[in-house]
Amino acid sequence: NSKLEHGFENIHLKCFDVTSGPLAYIHFMETKLQKRRFVADYVFRSSNRPRNKTSECIWEHDVLREKIREFIIANYDYHNYCSRCLGSSDDLLLSS
């Protein structure tokens, strides 16, 4: 178990697969939350420079990508939890 899961009786962690597409979680939450009374206009705020995946060598090397994935899961509680949660009964998009 990760630090994320210890000592909180009233907190039940859930997860969702972001690779399902950006709208999957929004569609899921539409059934859980009430509509906002006042909807503000969306204002785009750039945060990161656009990526060019063709210039990132990791995408061409499956073994390297898997080694990095294993390292991240072993060393970061958040990713460790996610790797165990996805596909389980706590996966929001599978349980809906």
Coordinates of N, CA and C in Angstrom, one line a residue:
N1 N 0.8 -1.2 0.0 CA 0.0 0.0 0.0 C 0.9 1.3 0.0
S2 N 0.4 2.3 -0.6 CA 1.1 3.5 -0.7 C 0.7 4.4 0.4
K3 N 1.5 5.5 0.6 CA 1.2 6.5 1.6 C -0.2 7.1 1.3
L4 N -0.6 7.1 0.1 CA -1.9 7.7 -0.3 C -3.0 7.0 0.4
E5 N -2.9 5.8 0.7 CA -4.0 5.0 1.2 C -4.0 4.7 2.7
H6 N -3.1 5.3 3.4 CA -3.0 5.0 4.9 C -3.7 6.0 5.8
G7 N -4.4 5.5 6.7 CA -4.9 6.3 7.8 C -6.1 7.2 7.6
F8 N -6.8 7.0 6.5 CA -8.0 7.8 6.2 C -9.2 6.9 6.1
E9 N -10.0 6.8 7.1 CA -11.2 6.0 7.1 C -12.3 6.5 6.2
N10 N -12.4 7.9 6.1 CA -13.5 8.5 5.4 C -13.1 8.9 4.0
I11 N -11.9 8.5 3.5 CA -11.5 8.9 2.2 C -11.3 7.6 1.4
H12 N -12.0 7.5 0.3 CA -12.0 6.3 -0.6 C -11.4 6.8 -1.9
L13 N -10.2 6.4 -2.2 CA -9.6 6.9 -3.4 C -10.1 6.1 -4.6
K14 N -10.3 6.8 -5.7 CA -10.7 6.3 -7.0 C -9.8 6.7 -8.1
C15 N -9.9 6.2 -9.2 CA -9.0 6.6 -10.3 C -9.7 6.5 -11.6
F16 N -9.1 7.1 -12.7 CA -9.6 7.0 -14.0 C -8.5 7.0 -15.0
D17 N -8.6 6.4 -16.1 CA -7.6 6.3 -17.1 C -7.6 7.5 -18.0
V18 N -6.6 8.4 -17.9 CA -6.6 9.6 -18.8 C -6.5 9.3 -20.2
T19 N -6.0 8.1 -20.6 CA -5.8 7.7 -22.0 C -7.2 7.4 -22.6
S20 N -8.3 7.4 -21.8 CA -9.6 7.2 -22.4 C -10.1 8.3 -23.2
G21 N -9.4 9.4 -23.1 CA -9.8 10.6 -23.8 C -10.2 11.7 -22.8
P22 N -10.0 13.0 -23.2 CA -10.3 14.0 -22.3 C -11.8 14.2 -21.9
L23 N -12.7 13.7 -22.7 CA -14.1 13.9 -22.4 C -14.7 12.7 -21.6
A24 N -14.0 11.6 -21.4 CA -14.5 10.5 -20.7 C -14.8 10.8 -19.3
Y25 N -13.9 11.5 -18.6 CA -14.1 11.9 -17.2 C -15.2 12.9 -17.0
I26 N -15.2 13.9 -18.0 CA -16.2 14.9 -17.9 C -17.6 14.3 -18.1
H27 N -17.8 13.3 -19.0 CA -19.1 12.7 -19.2 C -19.4 11.9 -17.9
F28 N -18.4 11.2 -17.3 CA -18.7 10.5 -16.1 C -19.2 11.5 -15.0
M29 N -18.5 12.6 -14.8 CA -18.8 13.5 -13.7 C -20.2 14.3 -14.0
E30 N -20.6 14.4 -15.2 CA -21.9 15.0 -15.5 C -23.0 14.3 -14.8
T31 N -22.9 13.0 -14.6 CA -24.0 12.3 -13.9 C -23.9 12.4 -12.4
K32 N -22.8 13.0 -11.9 CA -22.5 13.1 -10.4 C -22.7 14.5 -9.9
L33 N -22.5 15.5 -10.7 CA -22.5 16.9 -10.2 C -23.7 17.6 -10.8
Q34 N -24.2 18.6 -10.1 CA -25.3 19.4 -10.6 C -24.7 20.5 -11.5
K35 N -25.5 20.9 -12.4 CA -25.1 22.0 -13.4 C -24.8 23.2 -12.6
R36 N -23.8 24.0 -13.1 CA -23.5 25.3 -12.5 C -24.6 26.3 -12.8
R37 N -25.0 27.1 -11.8 CA -26.0 28.1 -12.1 C -25.5 29.2 -13.0
F38 N -24.3 29.6 -12.8 CA -23.7 30.6 -13.6 C -22.4 30.1 -14.3
V39 N -22.5 30.0 -15.6 CA -21.4 29.5 -16.3 C -20.5 30.6 -16.9
A40 N -19.3 30.6 -16.5 CA -18.4 31.7 -17.0 C -17.8 31.3 -18.4
D41 N -17.5 32.3 -19.2 CA -16.9 32.0 -20.4 C -15.5 31.4 -20.2
Y42 N -15.1 30.4 -21.1 CA -13.8 29.8 -21.0 C -12.8 30.7 -21.5
V43 N -11.7 30.8 -20.8 CA -10.5 31.6 -21.2 C -9.3 30.7 -21.2
F44 N -8.7 30.6 -22.4 CA -7.6 29.7 -22.6 C -6.4 30.3 -21.9
R45 N -5.6 29.5 -21.1 CA -4.4 30.0 -20.5 C -3.3 28.9 -20.9
S46 N -2.4 29.3 -21.7 CA -1.4 28.4 -22.1 C -0.5 28.1 -20.9
S47 N 0.0 26.8 -20.8 CA 0.8 26.4 -19.7 C 2.1 25.8 -20.1
N48 N 2.0 25.0 -21.1 CA 3.2 24.3 -21.6 C 3.4 24.6 -23.1
R49 N 4.6 24.5 -23.5 CA 4.9 24.7 -25.0 C 4.4 23.4 -25.7
P50 N 3.9 23.6 -26.9 CA 3.4 22.4 -27.6 C 4.6 21.4 -27.8
R51 N 4.2 20.1 -27.7 CA 5.2 19.0 -27.8 C 5.3 18.5 -29.2
N52 N 6.4 18.0 -29.6 CA 6.7 17.3 -30.8 C 7.2 15.9 -30.5
K53 N 6.3 15.0 -30.4 CA 6.6 13.6 -29.9 C 7.7 13.0 -30.9
T54 N 7.7 13.4 -32.1 CA 8.6 12.8 -33.0 C 10.1 13.1 -32.7
S55 N 10.3 14.1 -31.9 CA 11.7 14.5 -31.5 C 12.0 13.9 -30.1
E56 N 11.1 13.2 -29.5 CA 11.4 12.6 -28.2 C 11.7 11.1 -28.4
C57 N 13.0 10.7 -28.1 CA 13.5 9.4 -28.4 C 12.8 8.3 -27.6
I58 N 12.1 8.6 -26.5 CA 11.5 7.5 -25.7 C 10.4 6.8 -26.5
W59 N 9.7 7.4 -27.4 CA 8.6 6.8 -28.1 C 9.1 5.8 -29.1
E60 N 10.3 5.8 -29.4 CA 10.8 4.8 -30.4 C 11.5 3.6 -29.7
H61 N 11.5 3.6 -28.4 CA 12.2 2.5 -27.6 C 11.3 1.9 -26.6
D62 N 10.7 0.8 -26.9 CA 9.7 0.2 -26.0 C 10.4 -0.2 -24.7
V63 N 11.6 -0.8 -24.7 CA 12.3 -1.3 -23.5 C 12.6 -0.1 -22.6
L64 N 13.1 1.0 -23.1 CA 13.4 2.2 -22.4 C 12.1 2.8 -21.7
R65 N 11.0 2.8 -22.5 CA 9.8 3.3 -22.0 C 9.2 2.5 -20.8
E66 N 9.4 1.1 -20.9 CA 8.9 0.2 -19.9 C 9.8 0.4 -18.6
K67 N 11.1 0.6 -18.8 CA 12.0 0.8 -17.7 C 11.7 2.1 -16.9
I68 N 11.3 3.1 -17.6 CA 11.0 4.4 -17.0 C 9.6 4.2 -16.3
R69 N 8.7 3.5 -16.9 CA 7.4 3.3 -16.3 C 7.6 2.5 -15.0
E70 N 8.4 1.5 -15.0 CA 8.7 0.7 -13.8 C 9.3 1.5 -12.7
F71 N 10.3 2.4 -13.1 CA 10.9 3.3 -12.1 C 9.9 4.2 -11.5
I72 N 9.1 4.8 -12.3 CA 8.1 5.8 -11.8 C 7.2 5.1 -10.8
I73 N 6.7 3.9 -11.1 CA 5.7 3.2 -10.3 C 6.4 2.8 -9.0
A74 N 7.7 2.4 -9.0 CA 8.4 2.0 -7.8 C 8.8 3.2 -6.9
N75 N 8.9 4.4 -7.5 CA 9.4 5.5 -6.7 C 8.4 6.6 -6.4
Y76 N 7.3 6.6 -7.0 CA 6.3 7.7 -6.8 C 5.0 7.1 -6.4
D77 N 4.5 7.4 -5.1 CA 3.3 6.8 -4.6 C 2.1 7.0 -5.5
Y78 N 2.0 8.2 -6.0 CA 0.8 8.5 -6.9 C 0.7 7.5 -8.1
H79 N 1.8 7.3 -8.7 CA 1.9 6.4 -9.9 C 1.7 5.0 -9.5
N80 N 2.3 4.6 -8.3 CA 2.1 3.3 -7.8 C 0.6 3.0 -7.6
Y81 N 0.0 3.9 -6.9 CA -1.5 3.7 -6.7 C -2.2 3.6 -8.0
C82 N -2.0 4.5 -8.9 CA -2.7 4.5 -10.2 C -2.5 3.2 -10.9
S83 N -1.3 2.6 -10.9 CA -1.0 1.4 -11.7 C -1.8 0.2 -11.0
R84 N -2.0 0.3 -9.7 CA -2.8 -0.8 -9.1 C -4.3 -0.5 -9.2
C85 N -4.7 0.7 -9.2 CA -6.1 1.1 -9.2 C -6.8 0.9 -10.6
L86 N -6.1 1.3 -11.7 CA -6.6 1.2 -13.0 C -7.0 -0.3 -13.3
G87 N -8.2 -0.5 -13.8 CA -8.7 -1.8 -14.1 C -9.3 -2.5 -12.9
S88 N -9.3 -1.9 -11.7 CA -9.9 -2.5 -10.5 C -11.3 -2.0 -10.3
S89 N -11.9 -2.4 -9.2 CA -13.3 -1.9 -8.9 C -13.3 -0.4 -8.5
D90 N -12.1 0.2 -8.3 CA -12.0 1.6 -7.9 C -11.8 2.5 -9.2
D91 N -11.7 1.9 -10.3 CA -11.5 2.6 -11.6 C -12.9 3.2 -12.0
L92 N -13.0 4.5 -11.9 CA -14.3 5.2 -12.1 C -14.9 4.9 -13.5
L93 N -14.1 4.8 -14.5 CA -14.7 4.6 -15.8 C -15.1 3.2 -16.1
L94 N -14.5 2.3 -15.4 CA -15.0 0.9 -15.5 C -16.2 0.6 -14.7
S95 N -16.3 1.3 -13.5 CA -17.4 1.0 -12.6 C -18.7 1.7 -13.0
S96 N -18.6 2.6 -14.0 CA -19.9 3.3 -14.3 C -20.8 2.6 -15.2

